[in-house]
Coordinates of C-alpha atoms in Angstrom, one line a residue:
X1125 CA 50.0 -125.9 65.6
X1126 CA 47.4 -123.9 63.2
X1127 CA 48.1 -121.8 61.4
X1128 CA 44.6 -118.9 60.8
X1129 CA 44.4 -117.3 58.0
X1130 CA 41.3 -114.1 58.1
X1131 CA 40.2 -112.8 54.7
X1132 CA 37.8 -110.4 54.2
X1133 CA 36.2 -108.9 50.4
X1134 CA 34.0 -106.5 48.7
X1135 CA 32.3 -106.6 45.0
X1136 CA 30.2 -105.0 43.0
X1137 CA 30.1 -101.3 45.7
X1138 CA 29.1 -99.6 42.2
X1139 CA 30.3 -96.3 44.0
X1140 CA 27.8 -96.6 46.6
X1141 CA 29.4 -94.8 49.5
X1142 CA 26.5 -95.0 52.0
X1143 CA 28.4 -97.5 54.3
X1144 CA 32.0 -97.2 52.7
X1145 CA 33.0 -95.5 56.1
X1146 CA 31.7 -98.7 58.1
X1147 CA 33.3 -100.5 55.3
X1148 CA 36.5 -98.4 56.5
X1149 CA 36.1 -99.7 59.8
X1150 CA 35.5 -102.6 59.9
X1151 CA 38.0 -103.2 57.4
X1152 CA 41.2 -101.5 59.5
X1153 CA 39.3 -102.2 63.3
X1154 CA 39.3 -106.2 62.7
X1155 CA 43.4 -106.2 60.8
X1156 CA 44.7 -104.7 63.9
X1157 CA 42.5 -107.5 65.7
X1158 CA 43.7 -110.6 64.0
X1159 CA 47.0 -109.3 63.9
X1160 CA 47.1 -108.8 67.6
X1161 CA 46.5 -112.1 67.9
X1162 CA 49.1 -113.1 65.7
X1163 CA 46.7 -114.4 62.7
X1164 CA 46.8 -113.6 58.7
X1165 CA 45.0 -110.4 57.3
X1166 CA 44.4 -110.5 53.9
X1167 CA 41.9 -107.9 52.8
X1168 CA 40.6 -108.0 48.1
X1169 CA 38.2 -106.8 46.4
X1170 CA 36.4 -108.2 43.9
X1171 CA 36.0 -105.6 41.1
X1172 CA 33.5 -102.9 39.9
X1173 CA 34.1 -100.5 43.1
X1174 CA 33.7 -97.5 40.9
X1175 CA 31.1 -96.3 39.1
X1176 CA 30.2 -93.4 36.9
X1177 CA 27.0 -92.8 38.1
X1178 CA 28.7 -90.7 41.6
X1179 CA 30.4 -87.5 40.9
X1180 CA 33.6 -88.0 42.8
X1181 CA 33.9 -91.2 40.8
X1182 CA 32.7 -89.8 37.1
X1183 CA 35.0 -86.2 38.4
X1184 CA 38.1 -88.2 38.9
X1185 CA 37.7 -91.4 36.3
X1186 CA 38.1 -93.7 39.6
X1187 CA 41.2 -92.0 41.0
X1188 CA 39.1 -91.6 44.1
X1189 CA 38.0 -95.0 44.0
X1190 CA 42.0 -96.6 44.3
X1191 CA 42.1 -93.6 46.5
X1192 CA 39.5 -95.1 49.2
X1193 CA 40.9 -98.3 48.8
X1194 CA 44.2 -97.4 50.0
X1195 CA 43.1 -95.5 52.8
X1196 CA 41.7 -99.0 53.5
X1197 CA 43.9 -100.9 53.3
X1198 CA 43.6 -103.2 50.8
X1199 CA 45.9 -106.0 49.7
X1200 CA 44.5 -107.1 46.2
X1201 CA 41.8 -106.4 43.3
X1202 CA 39.9 -107.0 40.3
X1203 CA 39.0 -105.0 37.3
X1204 CA 34.0 -105.1 36.6
X1205 CA 33.4 -104.1 33.7
X1206 CA 32.7 -100.1 35.1
X1207 CA 36.8 -99.9 35.4
X1208 CA 37.2 -101.7 32.3
X1209 CA 34.9 -100.4 29.3
X1210 CA 33.1 -96.9 31.4
X1211 CA 36.9 -95.4 31.1
X1212 CA 38.1 -94.6 27.7
X1213 CA 41.7 -96.3 27.8
X1214 CA 43.5 -93.4 29.0
X1215 CA 41.9 -93.6 32.2
X1216 CA 41.4 -96.1 32.9
X1217 CA 46.0 -96.8 32.1
X1218 CA 46.6 -93.9 34.7
X1219 CA 43.6 -95.3 37.7
X1220 CA 45.5 -97.3 39.7
X1221 CA 48.9 -95.6 39.3
X1222 CA 49.0 -94.8 42.1
X1223 CA 47.8 -97.7 44.4
X1224 CA 48.9 -99.0 47.6
X1225 CA 47.6 -102.4 46.7
X1226 CA 48.2 -105.4 43.5
X1227 CA 45.6 -105.4 40.7
X1228 CA 45.1 -108.7 39.7
X1229 CA 44.0 -109.1 36.1
X1230 CA 44.6 -111.9 34.3
X1231 CA 43.2 -111.4 31.4
X1232 CA 43.7 -108.1 30.6
X1233 CA 46.1 -106.2 28.0
X1234 CA 47.2 -103.8 25.4
X1235 CA 46.8 -104.5 22.4
X1236 CA 50.7 -105.3 21.4
X1237 CA 50.2 -107.9 23.6
X1238 CA 51.8 -106.4 27.4
X1239 CA 50.2 -106.2 30.0
X1240 CA 49.9 -102.8 31.5
X1241 CA 52.5 -101.9 34.0
X1242 CA 49.6 -101.6 37.2
X1243 CA 48.3 -104.3 36.1
X1244 CA 49.7 -108.5 37.1
X1245 CA 48.2 -112.0 36.8
X1246 CA 48.4 -113.1 40.1
X1247 CA 50.1 -112.4 43.4
X1248 CA 51.8 -114.9 46.8
X1249 CA 52.4 -113.7 49.8
X1250 CA 54.1 -115.4 52.9
X1251 CA 52.4 -114.9 55.4
X1252 CA 54.5 -115.1 59.2
X1253 CA 55.0 -118.6 59.4
X1254 CA 55.7 -119.4 55.5
X1255 CA 52.5 -120.4 54.3
X1256 CA 52.4 -119.6 50.0
X1257 CA 49.0 -117.9 49.1
X1258 CA 48.5 -117.3 45.4
X1259 CA 46.0 -114.7 44.4
X1260 CA 44.8 -115.0 41.7
X1261 CA 42.4 -112.4 39.3
X1262 CA 40.2 -112.6 36.1
X1263 CA 37.3 -110.6 35.0
X1264 CA 34.6 -110.6 32.6
X1265 CA 35.0 -111.6 28.8
X1266 CA 33.2 -108.3 27.3
X1267 CA 36.4 -108.6 24.8
X1268 CA 34.4 -106.8 21.4
X1269 CA 34.2 -103.8 24.3
X1270 CA 37.3 -104.1 25.5
X1271 CA 39.5 -104.0 21.6
X1272 CA 37.4 -100.9 21.4
X1273 CA 38.6 -99.0 23.4
X1274 CA 42.5 -99.8 22.5
X1275 CA 42.8 -103.3 25.1
X1276 CA 42.6 -107.1 24.5
X1277 CA 40.3 -109.4 27.1
X1278 CA 41.6 -112.9 26.8
X1279 CA 39.6 -115.3 27.8
X1280 CA 39.6 -115.7 31.1
X1281 CA 39.3 -119.7 31.8
X1282 CA 42.0 -120.4 29.5
X1283 CA 44.4 -117.9 31.7
X1284 CA 43.1 -118.4 34.5
X1285 CA 44.7 -122.4 33.5
X1286 CA 48.3 -121.1 33.8
X1287 CA 47.6 -118.8 36.1
X1288 CA 47.5 -122.2 38.3
X1289 CA 49.6 -123.6 36.3
X1290 CA 52.1 -122.1 37.5
X1291 CA 51.0 -121.8 40.9
X1292 CA 50.9 -125.3 41.9
X1293 CA 53.5 -127.0 43.4
X1294 CA 54.9 -123.0 44.2
X1295 CA 51.8 -122.4 46.6
X1296 CA 49.9 -123.8 49.6
X1297 CA 47.4 -121.7 49.4
X1298 CA 45.2 -120.7 45.9
X1299 CA 43.3 -117.7 46.2
X1300 CA 40.5 -116.0 43.1
X1301 CA 39.5 -112.4 42.5
X1302 CA 36.3 -113.4 40.1
X1303 CA 34.7 -110.9 38.7
X1304 CA 33.1 -113.6 36.1
X1305 CA 29.9 -113.7 37.7
X1306 CA 27.7 -117.4 39.7
X1307 CA 27.7 -119.7 37.0
X1308 CA 30.8 -119.5 35.9
X1309 CA 32.7 -119.6 39.3
X1310 CA 30.3 -122.7 40.3
X1311 CA 32.2 -124.0 36.6
X1312 CA 35.9 -122.7 36.9
X1313 CA 35.3 -124.8 40.7
X1314 CA 34.6 -128.0 39.3
X1315 CA 37.0 -127.0 36.3
X1316 CA 40.3 -125.8 39.3
X1317 CA 40.1 -128.3 41.9
X1318 CA 43.1 -126.5 42.8
X1319 CA 41.4 -123.6 43.7
X1320 CA 40.7 -123.1 47.4
X1321 CA 38.8 -119.8 47.4
X1322 CA 36.6 -118.9 45.2
X1323 CA 35.7 -115.2 45.8
X1324 CA 32.7 -114.1 43.5
X1325 CA 31.0 -110.7 41.5
X1326 CA 29.4 -109.3 38.6
X1327 CA 26.2 -111.2 39.1
X1328 CA 25.4 -109.3 42.9
X1329 CA 24.9 -113.3 44.7
X1330 CA 25.0 -112.9 48.2
X1331 CA 26.0 -116.5 50.0
X1332 CA 26.1 -116.2 53.7
X1333 CA 28.0 -118.9 54.6
X1334 CA 29.6 -119.4 51.5
X1335 CA 28.8 -122.0 49.3
X1336 CA 30.9 -125.3 48.6
X1337 CA 31.5 -127.1 44.9
X1338 CA 33.9 -129.9 44.9
X1339 CA 36.4 -128.6 47.0
X1340 CA 36.1 -124.9 46.9
X1341 CA 35.5 -122.2 48.9
X1342 CA 32.8 -119.7 46.7
X1343 CA 32.0 -116.9 48.4
X1344 CA 29.8 -113.3 47.1
X1345 CA 29.0 -110.8 49.0
X1346 CA 25.8 -109.0 47.1
X1347 CA 26.2 -105.4 45.8
X1348 CA 26.5 -102.0 46.6
X1349 CA 28.3 -102.2 50.1
X1350 CA 25.4 -103.8 51.7
X1351 CA 27.2 -106.0 53.0
X1352 CA 31.1 -107.6 53.3
X1353 CA 32.8 -110.7 53.7
X1354 CA 34.6 -113.2 55.8
X1355 CA 36.5 -115.7 54.9
X1356 CA 38.9 -117.5 58.2
X1357 CA 40.9 -120.5 57.5
X1358 CA 43.1 -123.5 58.8
X1359 CA 45.4 -125.2 58.3
X1360 CA 47.8 -127.4 59.8
X1361 CA 50.8 -125.1 60.7
X1362 CA 53.2 -128.1 59.3
X1363 CA 52.1 -129.1 56.3
X1364 CA 49.9 -126.2 55.4
X1365 CA 46.3 -128.7 54.4
X1366 CA 44.0 -126.9 54.5
X1367 CA 42.0 -128.3 57.7
X1368 CA 38.7 -125.6 57.7
X1369 CA 37.3 -123.4 55.7
X1370 CA 34.1 -120.7 57.0
X1371 CA 32.9 -118.1 55.3
X1372 CA 29.9 -115.6 56.6
X1373 CA 28.6 -112.2 55.6
X1374 CA 28.6 -108.8 57.5
X1375 CA 25.7 -107.1 57.3
X1376 CA 26.5 -103.2 57.0
X1377 CA 23.5 -101.9 58.4
X1378 CA 23.2 -103.3 61.4
X1379 CA 27.2 -103.8 62.1
X1380 CA 28.7 -101.3 63.7
X1381 CA 28.3 -98.1 62.3
X1382 CA 31.0 -95.2 61.6
X1383 CA 31.0 -92.4 63.4
X1384 CA 29.5 -89.6 60.9
X1385 CA 28.7 -92.0 58.0
X1386 CA 26.2 -90.1 56.3
X1387 CA 27.8 -87.1 56.7
X1388 CA 31.1 -88.8 55.5
X1389 CA 28.7 -90.4 52.7
X1390 CA 27.3 -87.3 52.3
X1391 CA 31.5 -85.2 51.8
X1392 CA 32.8 -87.8 48.8
X1393 CA 28.9 -87.1 47.4
X1394 CA 29.8 -82.6 47.8
X1395 CA 33.7 -83.5 46.6
X1396 CA 32.7 -84.9 43.9
X1397 CA 29.5 -82.0 42.5
X1398 CA 32.3 -79.7 43.8
X1399 CA 35.2 -80.9 40.6
X1400 CA 31.8 -81.1 38.4
X1401 CA 31.3 -78.2 38.7
X1402 CA 32.9 -76.5 35.4
X1403 CA 29.8 -74.8 33.0
X1404 CA 29.1 -76.8 29.7
X1405 CA 25.8 -74.3 28.4
X1406 CA 23.9 -71.5 29.0
X1407 CA 20.0 -72.0 28.6
X1408 CA 17.9 -69.1 28.2
X1409 CA 14.8 -71.2 30.0
X1410 CA 13.9 -73.8 31.7
X1411 CA 14.4 -77.5 29.7
X1412 CA 11.6 -80.1 31.4
X1413 CA 11.5 -83.7 31.0
X1414 CA 8.7 -86.2 32.7
X1415 CA 9.5 -90.2 31.3
X1416 CA 5.8 -90.2 30.6
X1417 CA 5.9 -87.3 28.2
X1418 CA 7.6 -86.4 24.9
X1419 CA 10.0 -83.3 26.2
X1420 CA 12.2 -80.9 24.8
X1421 CA 14.6 -82.4 26.3
X1422 CA 14.5 -86.3 26.2
X1423 CA 13.6 -85.1 22.4
X1424 CA 17.0 -82.9 22.2
X1425 CA 18.9 -86.2 23.1
X1426 CA 17.4 -88.1 20.2
X1427 CA 18.2 -86.1 17.7
X1428 CA 22.0 -86.2 19.0
X1429 CA 22.1 -89.7 19.2
X1430 CA 21.0 -89.6 15.9
X1431 CA 23.8 -86.8 14.5
X1432 CA 26.5 -87.9 16.7
X1433 CA 25.8 -91.4 15.0
X1434 CA 25.9 -90.3 11.4
X1435 CA 22.4 -92.7 12.1
X1436 CA 19.2 -92.4 9.4
X1437 CA 17.3 -92.7 12.4
X1438 CA 17.3 -92.9 16.1
X1439 CA 15.2 -94.1 19.5
X1440 CA 15.1 -93.5 23.0
X1441 CA 12.9 -94.3 26.0
X1442 CA 12.1 -90.8 27.2
X1443 CA 12.7 -92.3 30.9
X1444 CA 16.9 -91.8 30.4
X1445 CA 16.1 -88.8 31.4
X1446 CA 15.4 -88.3 34.9
X1447 CA 14.4 -84.7 35.4
X1448 CA 14.6 -81.4 33.5
X1449 CA 17.5 -78.4 33.4
X1450 CA 17.1 -74.8 35.2
X1451 CA 17.3 -71.2 33.4
X1452 CA 20.9 -70.4 33.2
X1453 CA 24.3 -72.3 34.2
X1454 CA 24.3 -76.2 33.0
X1455 CA 27.2 -77.8 34.5
X1456 CA 28.9 -81.5 33.9
X1457 CA 27.0 -82.2 37.7
X1458 CA 23.9 -81.7 36.3
X1459 CA 24.2 -83.2 33.0
X1460 CA 25.3 -86.7 35.3
X1461 CA 21.6 -86.0 37.5
X1462 CA 19.7 -86.6 35.3
X1463 CA 22.1 -89.0 33.4
X1464 CA 23.0 -90.8 35.0
X1465 CA 23.2 -94.6 33.2
X1466 CA 26.8 -95.3 31.5
X1467 CA 25.3 -96.0 28.3
X1468 CA 26.8 -95.3 25.2
X1469 CA 24.9 -95.1 21.7
X1470 CA 24.9 -98.2 20.2
X1471 CA 23.6 -98.5 15.5
X1472 CA 22.3 -101.4 13.9
X1473 CA 22.2 -102.1 10.2
X1474 CA 19.2 -103.5 9.3
X1475 CA 17.0 -104.3 6.3
X1476 CA 12.9 -101.6 5.9
X1477 CA 11.5 -104.9 6.9
X1478 CA 12.8 -105.7 10.5
X1479 CA 13.4 -102.2 11.2
X1480 CA 9.3 -102.0 10.9
X1481 CA 9.4 -104.5 13.0
X1482 CA 11.3 -103.1 15.4
X1483 CA 9.2 -99.6 15.2
X1484 CA 5.3 -100.8 15.4
X1485 CA 7.3 -102.9 18.7
X1486 CA 7.8 -99.3 20.1
X1487 CA 4.5 -97.6 20.0
X1488 CA 3.6 -100.9 22.7
X1489 CA 1.1 -99.5 25.6
X1490 CA 3.6 -101.8 27.7
X1491 CA 6.5 -99.7 27.2
X1492 CA 6.0 -96.2 29.5
X1493 CA 5.6 -97.1 32.6
X1494 CA 7.8 -100.6 33.1
X1495 CA 10.4 -100.6 35.4
X1496 CA 14.2 -100.8 34.4
X1497 CA 16.1 -102.7 36.2
X1498 CA 20.3 -103.4 35.0
X1499 CA 21.4 -102.9 31.9
X1500 CA 22.8 -100.1 32.7
X1501 CA 19.9 -98.6 33.6
X1502 CA 19.9 -96.2 36.1
X1503 CA 16.5 -94.4 36.5
X1504 CA 12.7 -96.5 37.4
X1505 CA 10.3 -96.9 33.9
X1506 CA 10.9 -96.9 30.9
X1507 CA 8.6 -93.1 30.0
X1508 CA 7.6 -93.1 25.8
X1509 CA 9.4 -93.4 23.4
X1510 CA 10.9 -90.3 22.2
X1511 CA 11.5 -90.5 17.8
X1512 CA 13.8 -88.9 15.3
X1513 CA 13.5 -88.9 11.5
X1514 CA 11.0 -91.0 13.0
X1515 CA 7.4 -90.7 11.2
X1516 CA 3.9 -92.6 11.6
X1517 CA 0.8 -92.6 10.1
X1518 CA -2.3 -94.2 11.0
X1519 CA -4.7 -95.6 7.5
X1520 CA -7.5 -96.7 8.6
X1521 CA -5.7 -99.8 11.0
X1522 CA -3.0 -99.8 9.2
X1523 CA -0.1 -97.6 10.5
X1524 CA 3.1 -96.1 7.8
X1525 CA 6.4 -95.9 8.8
X1526 CA 8.1 -93.0 6.9
X1527 CA 12.0 -92.4 7.4
X1528 CA 13.7 -88.5 7.3
X1529 CA 10.3 -88.2 4.8
X1530 CA 9.6 -91.3 2.7
X1531 CA 8.0 -94.5 3.3
X1532 CA 9.7 -97.5 4.3
X1533 CA 10.9 -99.9 2.0
X1534 CA 11.4 -103.4 3.2
X1535 CA 14.5 -103.7 1.2
X1536 CA 16.1 -100.9 1.8
X1537 CA 18.2 -100.7 4.8
X1538 CA 18.5 -98.3 8.1
X1539 CA 20.8 -97.2 9.8
X1540 CA 19.5 -97.1 13.6
X1541 CA 20.2 -95.5 16.2
X1542 CA 20.2 -96.6 19.7
X1543 CA 21.2 -96.5 23.5
X1544 CA 23.2 -99.7 23.8
X1545 CA 20.5 -101.3 26.2
X1546 CA 18.5 -102.4 23.9
X1547 CA 20.5 -104.7 22.7
X1548 CA 21.9 -106.3 25.6
X1549 CA 17.3 -106.7 27.3
X1550 CA 15.0 -109.2 26.0
X1551 CA 12.7 -105.6 24.3
X1552 CA 13.6 -106.6 20.9
X1553 CA 13.9 -109.9 19.0
X1554 CA 15.1 -108.0 15.4
X1555 CA 18.1 -106.1 17.1
X1556 CA 18.5 -108.8 19.3
X1557 CA 19.8 -111.0 16.3
X1558 CA 20.7 -108.0 14.0
X1559 CA 24.5 -109.1 12.5
X1560 CA 25.4 -105.5 12.2
X1561 CA 26.0 -104.3 15.3
X1562 CA 28.3 -100.8 16.6
X1563 CA 29.1 -99.5 20.0
X1564 CA 30.3 -95.9 20.2
X1565 CA 33.2 -96.1 23.2
X1566 CA 33.7 -94.6 25.3
X1567 CA 30.9 -91.5 24.8
X1568 CA 27.8 -92.2 26.7
X1569 CA 24.4 -90.0 25.8
X1570 CA 24.8 -87.6 28.8
X1571 CA 28.3 -86.6 27.1
X1572 CA 26.4 -87.0 23.6
X1573 CA 23.3 -84.6 25.5
X1574 CA 26.2 -82.4 26.2
X1575 CA 27.4 -82.0 22.6
X1576 CA 24.2 -80.9 21.6
X1577 CA 22.9 -78.3 24.2
X1578 CA 26.7 -76.4 23.1
X1579 CA 24.5 -75.4 20.4
X1580 CA 21.6 -74.1 22.4

């Protein structure tokens, strides 16, 4: 007699709730169908379900996402970097307190070495026929950022080994919820043949029929709720040996749509907007913004960046501001709408020679129209560069650069404030190579703009 286990999985939704009603419908209907057939069903999320660009996620600091996972009947989830490093410590520590599922994060600890009360490294599910299914969760190793927020993140591979060692012999099936990315998933599959299924996320990979690496089946459902994954395991009912593994994806654009899906998704957005109606400033006039033009609003944010970080100078791309602000009341929602990026301030300590090279590169005519994707950026084009504490003067074919009115000196050292995006992308080699970097967490750029507008 064979036993069938159905595993449904989502990953990297990033609070794109446009298809969430249909995902909810699919998961709840499929669970009912399979259970009526006597099969086992497990539903997992692989992290980055939350993203603070969405007003409902930002207003509730992810608690609404936890509520949605509860309502859809998830059995377990792990965290991604959006849950882990875009929330202040107290917000992440309270996000899952009302969860009805297991939160699995084997490599996450408090700084005293204890695990948060809402997380555990793994959980063992027992099927109706007695099959022991061990499920482990791990998240990507952004230890430096977790540490600044008050957490301790251990090496995921080390913690995974501990979990596998504990589960070997105690389980019949091992499943990994991995927010590490496809390349690390392939490495894990080769290192740990005991893991039967790796459900992946972080790199937004799409594996329509899964991918076999060694004895493991890898699965990944892309991003933004475009797909929902389904892995089927068939086991020998007596020996518990896995006889067959199959992975497939359901395209949520083509799936049976939930009734009033668009209306429900709009409702999530409007609920968040209502929760973010708190006033932060009263403007005497419009503040315009255009990524391809210098504007008072982008200059204001660049100035706030330098002042907040107590830096000598700052630069920022105007594309960070998506649109202007109207005269009158400005709310938290307005600031989210014009600056939705989960991007933090960053300071770099560098020599005048290095700083001059970076600043000369910023004047390259390629920047304004350069389209940017990823790195936390939620806009479209880079836009023109705005500067604070920096002045360029052309003398014939030679460009002179002044920092706060003084000619830059090659051997002097300066503190430059920038959006952290420039440290992750391959924009400026000198910034990438710089050893003295400081990330200012947990504030986003929009928090700095709010702070600046309060005194406008």
